[in-house]
CSV table of C-alpha atoms and ligand atoms in Angstrom, one decimal:
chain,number,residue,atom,x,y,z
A,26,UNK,CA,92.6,122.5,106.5
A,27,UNK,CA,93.6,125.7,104.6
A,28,UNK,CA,96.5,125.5,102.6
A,29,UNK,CA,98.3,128.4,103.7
A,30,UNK,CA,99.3,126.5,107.3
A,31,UNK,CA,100.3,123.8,105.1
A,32,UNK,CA,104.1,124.1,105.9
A,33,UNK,CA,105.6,121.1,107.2
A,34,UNK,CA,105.9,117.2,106.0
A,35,UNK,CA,104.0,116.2,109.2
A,36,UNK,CA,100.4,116.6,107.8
A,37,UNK,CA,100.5,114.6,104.6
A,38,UNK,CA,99.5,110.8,105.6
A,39,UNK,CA,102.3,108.1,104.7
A,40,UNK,CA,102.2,104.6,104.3
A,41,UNK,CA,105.9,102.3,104.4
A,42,UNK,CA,107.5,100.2,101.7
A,43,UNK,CA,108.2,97.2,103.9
A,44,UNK,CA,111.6,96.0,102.1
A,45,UNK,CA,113.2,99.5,102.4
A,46,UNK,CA,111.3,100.8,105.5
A,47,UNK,CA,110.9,104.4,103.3
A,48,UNK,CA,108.3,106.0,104.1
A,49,UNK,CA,105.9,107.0,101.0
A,50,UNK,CA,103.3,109.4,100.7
A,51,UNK,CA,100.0,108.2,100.1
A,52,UNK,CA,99.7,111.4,97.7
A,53,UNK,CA,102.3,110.5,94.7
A,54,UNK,CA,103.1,113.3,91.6
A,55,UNK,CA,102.5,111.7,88.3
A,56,UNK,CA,104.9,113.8,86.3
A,57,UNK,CA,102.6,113.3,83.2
A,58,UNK,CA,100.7,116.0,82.7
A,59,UNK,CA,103.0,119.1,84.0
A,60,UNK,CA,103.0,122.4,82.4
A,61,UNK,CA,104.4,122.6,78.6
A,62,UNK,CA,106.2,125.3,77.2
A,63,UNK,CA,105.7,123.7,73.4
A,64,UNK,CA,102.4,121.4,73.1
A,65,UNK,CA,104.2,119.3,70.0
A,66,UNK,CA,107.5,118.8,71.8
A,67,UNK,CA,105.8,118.7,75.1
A,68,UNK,CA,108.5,120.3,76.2
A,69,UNK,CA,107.7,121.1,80.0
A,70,UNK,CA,107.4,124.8,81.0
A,71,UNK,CA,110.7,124.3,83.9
A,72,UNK,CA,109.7,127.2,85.9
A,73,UNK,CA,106.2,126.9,86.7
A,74,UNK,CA,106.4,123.2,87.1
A,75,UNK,CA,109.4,123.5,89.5
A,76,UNK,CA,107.1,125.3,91.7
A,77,UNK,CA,104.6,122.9,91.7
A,78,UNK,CA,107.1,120.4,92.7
A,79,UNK,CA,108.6,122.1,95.5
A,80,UNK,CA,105.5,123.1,96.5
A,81,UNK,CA,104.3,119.1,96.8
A,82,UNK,CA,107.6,118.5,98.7
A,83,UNK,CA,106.9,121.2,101.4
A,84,UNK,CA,103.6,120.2,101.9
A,85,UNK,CA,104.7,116.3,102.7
A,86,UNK,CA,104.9,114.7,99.2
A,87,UNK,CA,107.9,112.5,98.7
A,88,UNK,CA,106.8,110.1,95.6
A,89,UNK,CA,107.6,111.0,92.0
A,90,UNK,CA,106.1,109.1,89.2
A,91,UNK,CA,108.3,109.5,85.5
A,92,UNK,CA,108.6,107.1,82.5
A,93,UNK,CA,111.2,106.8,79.6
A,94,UNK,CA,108.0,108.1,77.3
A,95,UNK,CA,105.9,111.1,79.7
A,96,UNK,CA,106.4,114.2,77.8
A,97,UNK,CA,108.0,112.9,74.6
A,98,UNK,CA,110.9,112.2,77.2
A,99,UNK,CA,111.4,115.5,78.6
A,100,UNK,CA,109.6,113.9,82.1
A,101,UNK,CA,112.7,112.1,83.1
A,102,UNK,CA,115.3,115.4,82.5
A,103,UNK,CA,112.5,117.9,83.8
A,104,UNK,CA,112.4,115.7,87.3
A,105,UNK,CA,116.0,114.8,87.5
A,106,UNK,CA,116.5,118.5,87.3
A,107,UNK,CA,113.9,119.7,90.0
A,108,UNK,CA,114.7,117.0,92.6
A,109,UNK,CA,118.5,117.8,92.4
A,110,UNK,CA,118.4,120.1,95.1
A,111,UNK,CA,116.7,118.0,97.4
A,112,UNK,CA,119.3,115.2,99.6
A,113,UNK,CA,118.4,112.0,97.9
A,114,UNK,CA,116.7,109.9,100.7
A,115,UNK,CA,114.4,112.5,101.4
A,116,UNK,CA,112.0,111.7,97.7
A,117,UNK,CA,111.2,108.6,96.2
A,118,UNK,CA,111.9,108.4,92.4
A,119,UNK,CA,109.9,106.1,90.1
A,120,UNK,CA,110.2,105.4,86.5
A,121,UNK,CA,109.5,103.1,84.1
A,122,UNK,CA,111.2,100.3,81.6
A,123,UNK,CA,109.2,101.1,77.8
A,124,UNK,CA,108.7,97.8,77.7
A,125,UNK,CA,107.1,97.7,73.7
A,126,UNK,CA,110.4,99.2,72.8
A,127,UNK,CA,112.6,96.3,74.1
A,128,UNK,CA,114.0,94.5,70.8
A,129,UNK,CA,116.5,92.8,73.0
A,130,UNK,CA,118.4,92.1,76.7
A,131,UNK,CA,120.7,94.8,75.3
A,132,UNK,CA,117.8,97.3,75.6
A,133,UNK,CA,117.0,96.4,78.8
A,134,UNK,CA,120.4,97.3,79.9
A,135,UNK,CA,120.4,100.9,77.6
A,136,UNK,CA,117.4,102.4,78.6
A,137,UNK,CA,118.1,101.8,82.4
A,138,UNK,CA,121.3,103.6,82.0
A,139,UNK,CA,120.3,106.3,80.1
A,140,UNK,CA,117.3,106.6,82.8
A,141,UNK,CA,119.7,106.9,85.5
A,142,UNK,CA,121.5,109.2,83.5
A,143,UNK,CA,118.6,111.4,83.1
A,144,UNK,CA,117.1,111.0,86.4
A,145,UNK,CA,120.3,112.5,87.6
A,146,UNK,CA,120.7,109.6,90.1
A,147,UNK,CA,122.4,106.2,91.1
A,148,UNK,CA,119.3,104.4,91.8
A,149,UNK,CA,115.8,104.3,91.1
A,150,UNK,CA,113.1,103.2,94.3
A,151,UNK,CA,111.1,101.8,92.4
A,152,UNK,CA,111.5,100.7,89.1
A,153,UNK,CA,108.0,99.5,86.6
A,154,UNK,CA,108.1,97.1,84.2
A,155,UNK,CA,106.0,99.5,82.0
A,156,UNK,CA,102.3,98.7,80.7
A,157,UNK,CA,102.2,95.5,80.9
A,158,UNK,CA,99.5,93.2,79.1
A,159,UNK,CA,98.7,89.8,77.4
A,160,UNK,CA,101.0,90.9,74.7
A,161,UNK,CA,103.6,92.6,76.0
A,162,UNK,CA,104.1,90.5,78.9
A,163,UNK,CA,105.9,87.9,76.5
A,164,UNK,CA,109.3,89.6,76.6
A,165,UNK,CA,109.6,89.6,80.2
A,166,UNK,CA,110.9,86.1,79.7
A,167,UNK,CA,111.8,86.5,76.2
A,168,UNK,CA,114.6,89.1,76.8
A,169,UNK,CA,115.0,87.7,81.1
A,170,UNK,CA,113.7,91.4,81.7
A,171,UNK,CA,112.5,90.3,85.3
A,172,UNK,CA,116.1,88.5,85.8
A,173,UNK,CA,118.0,91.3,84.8
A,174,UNK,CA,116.3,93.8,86.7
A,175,UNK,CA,116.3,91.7,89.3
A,176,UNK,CA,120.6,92.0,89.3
A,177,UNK,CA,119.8,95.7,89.8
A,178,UNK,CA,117.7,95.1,92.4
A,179,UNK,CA,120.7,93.0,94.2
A,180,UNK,CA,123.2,95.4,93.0
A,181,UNK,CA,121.1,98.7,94.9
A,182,UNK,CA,120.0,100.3,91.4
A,183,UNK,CA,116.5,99.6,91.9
A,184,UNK,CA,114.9,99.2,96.0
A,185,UNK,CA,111.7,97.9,94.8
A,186,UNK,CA,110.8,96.0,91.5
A,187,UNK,CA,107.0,96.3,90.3
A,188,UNK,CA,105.3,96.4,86.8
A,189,UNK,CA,102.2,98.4,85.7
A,190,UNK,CA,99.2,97.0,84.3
A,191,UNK,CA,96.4,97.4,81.4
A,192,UNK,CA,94.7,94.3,80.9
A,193,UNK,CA,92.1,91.7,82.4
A,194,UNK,CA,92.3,90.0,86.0
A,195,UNK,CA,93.3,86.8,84.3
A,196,UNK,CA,96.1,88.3,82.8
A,197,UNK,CA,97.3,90.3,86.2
A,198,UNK,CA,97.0,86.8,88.2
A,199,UNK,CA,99.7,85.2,85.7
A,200,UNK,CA,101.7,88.1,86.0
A,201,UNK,CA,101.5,88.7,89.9
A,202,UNK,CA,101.9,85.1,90.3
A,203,UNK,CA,104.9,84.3,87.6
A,204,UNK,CA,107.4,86.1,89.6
A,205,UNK,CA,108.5,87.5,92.9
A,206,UNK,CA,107.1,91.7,92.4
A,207,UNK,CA,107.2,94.1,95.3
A,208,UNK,CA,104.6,96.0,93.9
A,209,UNK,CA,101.8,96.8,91.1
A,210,UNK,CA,100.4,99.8,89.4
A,211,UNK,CA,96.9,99.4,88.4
A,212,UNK,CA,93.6,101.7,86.8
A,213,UNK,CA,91.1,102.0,90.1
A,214,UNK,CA,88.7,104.5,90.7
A,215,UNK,CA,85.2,104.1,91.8
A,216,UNK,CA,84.0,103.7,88.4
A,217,UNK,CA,86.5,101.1,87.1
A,218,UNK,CA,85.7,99.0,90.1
A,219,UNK,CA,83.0,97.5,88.5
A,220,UNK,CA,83.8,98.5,84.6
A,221,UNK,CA,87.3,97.3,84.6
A,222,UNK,CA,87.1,94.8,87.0
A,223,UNK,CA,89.5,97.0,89.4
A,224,UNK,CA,87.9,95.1,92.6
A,225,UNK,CA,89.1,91.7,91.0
A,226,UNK,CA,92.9,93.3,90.1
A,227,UNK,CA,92.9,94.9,93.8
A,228,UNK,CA,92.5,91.7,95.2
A,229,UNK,CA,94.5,89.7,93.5
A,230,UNK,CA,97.6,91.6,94.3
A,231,UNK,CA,96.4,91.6,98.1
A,232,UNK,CA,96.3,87.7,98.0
A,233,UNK,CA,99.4,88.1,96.9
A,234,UNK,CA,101.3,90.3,99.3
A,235,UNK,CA,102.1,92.7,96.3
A,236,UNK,CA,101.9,96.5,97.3
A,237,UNK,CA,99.5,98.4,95.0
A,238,UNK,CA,99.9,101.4,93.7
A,239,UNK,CA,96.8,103.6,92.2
A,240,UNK,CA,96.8,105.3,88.7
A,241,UNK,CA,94.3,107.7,87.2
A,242,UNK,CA,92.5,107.3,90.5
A,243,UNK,CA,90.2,110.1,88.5
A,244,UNK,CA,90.6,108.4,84.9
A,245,UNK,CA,91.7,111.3,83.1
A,246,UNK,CA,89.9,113.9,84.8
A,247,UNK,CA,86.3,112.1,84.3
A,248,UNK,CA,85.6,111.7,87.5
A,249,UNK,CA,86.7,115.7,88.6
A,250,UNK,CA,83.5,116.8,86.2
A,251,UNK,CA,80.7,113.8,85.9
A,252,UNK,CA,77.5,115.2,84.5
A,253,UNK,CA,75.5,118.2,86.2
A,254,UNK,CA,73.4,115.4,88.5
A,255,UNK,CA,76.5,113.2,89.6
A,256,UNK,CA,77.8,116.2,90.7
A,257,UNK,CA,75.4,117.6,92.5
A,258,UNK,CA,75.1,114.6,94.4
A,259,UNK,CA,78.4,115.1,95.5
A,260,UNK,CA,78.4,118.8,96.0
A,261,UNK,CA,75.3,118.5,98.0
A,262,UNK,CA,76.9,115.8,100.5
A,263,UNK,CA,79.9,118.3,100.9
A,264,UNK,CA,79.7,121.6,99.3
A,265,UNK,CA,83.3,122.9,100.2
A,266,UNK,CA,85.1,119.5,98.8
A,267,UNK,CA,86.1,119.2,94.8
A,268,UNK,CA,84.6,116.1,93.0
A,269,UNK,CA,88.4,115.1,92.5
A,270,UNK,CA,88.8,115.1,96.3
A,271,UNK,CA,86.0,112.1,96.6
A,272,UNK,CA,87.6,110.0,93.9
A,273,UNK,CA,91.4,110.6,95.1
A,274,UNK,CA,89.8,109.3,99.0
A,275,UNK,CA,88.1,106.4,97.3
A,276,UNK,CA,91.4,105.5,96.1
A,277,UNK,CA,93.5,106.1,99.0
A,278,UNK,CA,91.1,104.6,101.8
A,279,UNK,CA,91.6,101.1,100.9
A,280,UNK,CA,93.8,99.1,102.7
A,281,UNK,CA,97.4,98.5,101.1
A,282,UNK,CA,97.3,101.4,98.8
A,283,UNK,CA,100.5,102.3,99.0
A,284,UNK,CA,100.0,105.9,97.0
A,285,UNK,CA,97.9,107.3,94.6
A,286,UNK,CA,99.3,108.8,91.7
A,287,UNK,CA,97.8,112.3,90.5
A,288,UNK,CA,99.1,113.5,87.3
A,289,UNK,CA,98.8,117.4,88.3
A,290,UNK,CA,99.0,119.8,85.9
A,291,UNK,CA,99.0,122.9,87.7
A,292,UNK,CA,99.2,124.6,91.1
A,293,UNK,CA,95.4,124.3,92.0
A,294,UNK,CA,95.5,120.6,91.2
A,295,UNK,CA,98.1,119.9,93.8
A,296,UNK,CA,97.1,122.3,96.1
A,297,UNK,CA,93.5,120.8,96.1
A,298,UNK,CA,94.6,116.7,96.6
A,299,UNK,CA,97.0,118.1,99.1
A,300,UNK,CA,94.0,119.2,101.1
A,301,UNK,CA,92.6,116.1,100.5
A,302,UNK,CA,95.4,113.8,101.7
A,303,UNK,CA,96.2,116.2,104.8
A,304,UNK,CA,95.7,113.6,106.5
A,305,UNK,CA,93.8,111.2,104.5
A,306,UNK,CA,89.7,111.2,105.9
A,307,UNK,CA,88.6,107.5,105.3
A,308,UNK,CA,85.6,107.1,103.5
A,309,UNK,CA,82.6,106.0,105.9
A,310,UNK,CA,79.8,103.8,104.8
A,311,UNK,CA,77.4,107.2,104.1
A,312,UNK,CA,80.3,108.5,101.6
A,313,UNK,CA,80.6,105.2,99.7
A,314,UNK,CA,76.3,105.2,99.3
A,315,UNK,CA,76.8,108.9,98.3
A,316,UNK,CA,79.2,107.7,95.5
A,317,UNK,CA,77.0,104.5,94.7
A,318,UNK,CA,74.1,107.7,94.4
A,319,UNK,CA,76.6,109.5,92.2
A,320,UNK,CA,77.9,106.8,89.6
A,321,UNK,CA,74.3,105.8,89.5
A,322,UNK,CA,73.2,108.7,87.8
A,323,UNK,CA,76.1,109.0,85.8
A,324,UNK,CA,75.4,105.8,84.6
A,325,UNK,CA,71.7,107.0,84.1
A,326,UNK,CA,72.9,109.7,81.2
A,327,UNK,CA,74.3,106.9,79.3
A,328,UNK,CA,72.4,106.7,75.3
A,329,UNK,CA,72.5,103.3,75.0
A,330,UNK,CA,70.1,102.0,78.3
A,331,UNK,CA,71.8,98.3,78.8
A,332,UNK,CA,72.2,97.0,82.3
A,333,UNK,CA,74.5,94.8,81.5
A,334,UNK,CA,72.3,92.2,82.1
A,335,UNK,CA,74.1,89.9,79.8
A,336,UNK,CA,71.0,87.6,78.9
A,337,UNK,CA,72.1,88.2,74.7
A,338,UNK,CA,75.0,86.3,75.5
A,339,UNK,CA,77.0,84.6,74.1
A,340,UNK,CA,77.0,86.1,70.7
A,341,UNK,CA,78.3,83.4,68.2
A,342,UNK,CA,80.8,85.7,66.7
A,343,UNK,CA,82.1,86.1,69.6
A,344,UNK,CA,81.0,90.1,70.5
A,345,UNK,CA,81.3,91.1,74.0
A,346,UNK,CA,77.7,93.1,73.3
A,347,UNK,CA,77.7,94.9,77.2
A,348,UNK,CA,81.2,95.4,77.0
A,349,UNK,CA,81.2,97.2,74.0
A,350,UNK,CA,78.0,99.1,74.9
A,351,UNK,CA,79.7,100.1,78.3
A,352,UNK,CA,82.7,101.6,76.2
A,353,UNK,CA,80.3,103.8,74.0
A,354,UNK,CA,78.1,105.0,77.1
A,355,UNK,CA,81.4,106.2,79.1
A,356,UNK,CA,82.5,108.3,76.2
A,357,UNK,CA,78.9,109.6,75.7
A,358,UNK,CA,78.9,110.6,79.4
A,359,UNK,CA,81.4,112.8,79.6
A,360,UNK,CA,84.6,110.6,78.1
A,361,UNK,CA,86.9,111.4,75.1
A,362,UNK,CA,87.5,109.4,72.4
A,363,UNK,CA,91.1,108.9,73.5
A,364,UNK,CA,89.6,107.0,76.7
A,365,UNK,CA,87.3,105.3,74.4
A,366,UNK,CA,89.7,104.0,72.4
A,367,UNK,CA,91.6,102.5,75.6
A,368,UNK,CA,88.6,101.0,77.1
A,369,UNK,CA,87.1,99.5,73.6
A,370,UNK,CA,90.7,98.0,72.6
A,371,UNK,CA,90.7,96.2,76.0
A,372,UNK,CA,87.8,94.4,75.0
A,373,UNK,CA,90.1,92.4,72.4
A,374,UNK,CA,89.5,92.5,68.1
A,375,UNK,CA,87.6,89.5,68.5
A,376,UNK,CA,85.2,90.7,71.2
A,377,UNK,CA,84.1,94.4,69.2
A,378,UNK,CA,81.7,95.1,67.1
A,379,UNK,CA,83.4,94.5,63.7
A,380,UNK,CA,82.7,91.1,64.7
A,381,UNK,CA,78.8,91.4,64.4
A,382,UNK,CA,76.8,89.8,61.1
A,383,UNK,CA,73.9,91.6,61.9
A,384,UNK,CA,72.8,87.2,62.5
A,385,UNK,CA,69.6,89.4,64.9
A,386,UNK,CA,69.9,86.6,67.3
A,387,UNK,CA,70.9,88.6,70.4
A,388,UNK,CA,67.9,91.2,69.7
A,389,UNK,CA,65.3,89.6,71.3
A,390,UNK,CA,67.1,88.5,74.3
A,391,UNK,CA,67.2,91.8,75.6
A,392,UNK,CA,64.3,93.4,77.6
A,393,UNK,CA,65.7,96.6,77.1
A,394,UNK,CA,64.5,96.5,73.5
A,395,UNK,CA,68.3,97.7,72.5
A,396,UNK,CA,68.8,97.5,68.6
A,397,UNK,CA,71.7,95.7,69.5
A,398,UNK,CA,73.1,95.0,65.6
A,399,UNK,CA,72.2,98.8,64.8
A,400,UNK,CA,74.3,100.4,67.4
A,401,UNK,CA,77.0,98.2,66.8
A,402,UNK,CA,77.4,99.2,63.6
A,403,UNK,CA,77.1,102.8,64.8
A,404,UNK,CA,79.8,102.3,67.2
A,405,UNK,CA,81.9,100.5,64.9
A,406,UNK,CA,82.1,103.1,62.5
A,407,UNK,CA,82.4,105.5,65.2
A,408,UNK,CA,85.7,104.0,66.7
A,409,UNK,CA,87.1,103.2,62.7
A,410,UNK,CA,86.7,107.5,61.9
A,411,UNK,CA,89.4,110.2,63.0
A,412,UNK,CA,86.8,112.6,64.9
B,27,LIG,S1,73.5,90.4,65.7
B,27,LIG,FE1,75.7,90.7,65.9
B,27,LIG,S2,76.0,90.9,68.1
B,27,LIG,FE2,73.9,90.0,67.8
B,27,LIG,S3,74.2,87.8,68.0
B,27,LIG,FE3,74.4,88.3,65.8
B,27,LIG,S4,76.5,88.7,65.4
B,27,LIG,FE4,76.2,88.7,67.6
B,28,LIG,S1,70.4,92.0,76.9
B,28,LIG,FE1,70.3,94.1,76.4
B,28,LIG,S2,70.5,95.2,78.4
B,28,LIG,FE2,71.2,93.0,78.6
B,28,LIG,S3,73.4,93.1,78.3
B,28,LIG,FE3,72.5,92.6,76.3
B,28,LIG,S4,72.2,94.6,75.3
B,28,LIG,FE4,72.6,95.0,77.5
């Protein structure tokens, strides 16, 4: 489809909340990564971002995605300003609770009225419990954050009540099961299916009824460059499509996505998912080999050559050896060391490589032939320096 006869709301696919019956676009606006007119205040640039937002709404899209901290917490005022003009049950506004910042049930109360205030509106449609994890996830009940954002919910402040999510599958199940959610926000792409666990996360919040939401359904970009032979896999199966557009489908082809949240940062960005969702092309069995082809050799450019094979487990102190190794590979193929540092603190301080003794006893386990204390060591001084 070419852009230009983009006009109307009628191409872009939707999918339904079923408590409101508002209908959602599977293609949602992370308003993350917009346009900055100051990189330290991350101030956003008003003008061109506006445009991309009204751009997105002509073209079908109808789901914003803020949070008290985007932009230093200039994403709130910057989106409360641009959807102003728009009558309020035509968008759907999301933000979230900053959940490590809660010191009491006070705070609760504080930063949900000052989001309102900021958002420009009476009610939010959805509403996240932000970033939870095994940590964090303690002062839902410490400061009765689910009970008093369920009174909002009763109230009409907030339509649907979900959390997001950065953690293990155990973790999510106590979570998703521990209290009544509409809906989840969770890390899946086609490489985090497997390296995160995403399939396991997916599923549990089908079992449980819960509506899922996608974010970084490119992981930061990763998956919109790969390496030179990843991406000629993909360029050769469809010359005319963008690498992005074959993560964003992966994402938004499986059943109960709700929407899949693209943090755009310019014109070309949206313009290019909007093509992609308009309407949304499930993947058929030949494109999920073609993407099995391309991860393979992405995985194939990794330094360290473990399969994961896990046969040097356990470690006695307690190292999660593969899990660490696929940490460092990602960031050799193509990652940052801001992503690293996100995957390897997943892992846990008892499970990374500050843990090894250098004991030897996993070396000859592994058929690969992996100096497996040496590299640790390399990677633990890696992830301990400020490059
Ligand atoms: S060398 Fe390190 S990683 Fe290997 S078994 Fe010993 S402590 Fe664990
Ligand atoms: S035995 Fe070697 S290849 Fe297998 S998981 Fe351990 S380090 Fe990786």
């Amino acid at each position: 489809m070419q852009l230009s006869t983009l006009t109307t709301t009628q191409n872009m696919t939707t999918s339904s909340v079923t408590d409101t019956g508002k209908p959602v676009s599977l293609l949602g606006f992370g308003i993350m990564r917009m346009p900055k007119k100051n990189a330290v205040t991350q101030r956003i640039d008003r003008k061109t971002a506006a445009e991309m937002i009204d751009f997105a709404i002509a073209n079908g899209v109808n789901y914003f995605d803020t949070a008290y901290i985007y932009h230093l917490g200039d994403s709130e005022s910057f989106i409360g300003e641009a959807l102003k003009k728009y009558p309020r049950e035509s968008f759907n506004l999301a933000t979230k609770l900053p959940t490590w910042l809660v010191k009491s049930e006070r705070d609760v109360e504080k930063f949900f009225n000052r989001q309102l205030e900021k958002c420009q509106t009476d009610y939010f449609d959805f509403y996240l419990v932000h970033s939870l994890n095994n940590d964090n996830r303690k002062k839902i009940d410490k400061y009765n954050i689910y009970e008093i954002l369920s009174r909002k919910k009763a109230e009409g402040k907030i339509k649907n009540l979900g959390f997001s999510f950065h953690d293990k599958p155990p973790v999510l199940k106590e979570i998703a099961c521990g209290y009544d959610w509409d809906f989840a926000q969770i890390q899946l792409n086609y490489l985090d299916w497997e390296l995160q666990d995403a399939r396991t996360q997916y599923q549990i919040l089908r079992d449980r009824g819960i509506h899922v939401i996608v974010m970084e359904p490119v992981r930061g970009g990763t998956l919109a460059t790969l390496n030179p032979k990843s991406a000629a896999i993909l360029k050769e199966a469809a010359p005319d499509k963008s690498l992005a557009s074959w993560a964003i489908r992966y994402a938004a082809s499986l059943p109960g996505v709700l929407t899949v949240l693209s943090g755009m940062s310019n014109l070309e960005q949206v313009k290019d998912n909007l093509n992609t969702m308009s309407p949304l092309i499930p993947f058929s069995e030949a494109e999920y080999k073609t993407v099995t082809n391309a991860l393979a050799a992405y995985k194939k450019s990794a330094v360290i050559p473990c399969t994961a094979c896990r046969y040097c487990m356990p470690c006695p102190m307690g190292v999660d050896i593969p899990g660490v190794f696929a940490a460092y590979n990602l960031f050799c193929t193509g990652g940052n060391k801001f992503s690293f540092s996100g995957d390897y603190d997943l892992l846990g301080n008892e499970h990374k490589a500050a843990q090894c003794v250098n004991c030897g006893k996993c070396t000859s386990h592994c058929p690969q032939s992996i100096k497996i204390p040496d590299w640790l060591g390399k990677i633990n001084t890696f992830a301990n320096s400020e490059e």
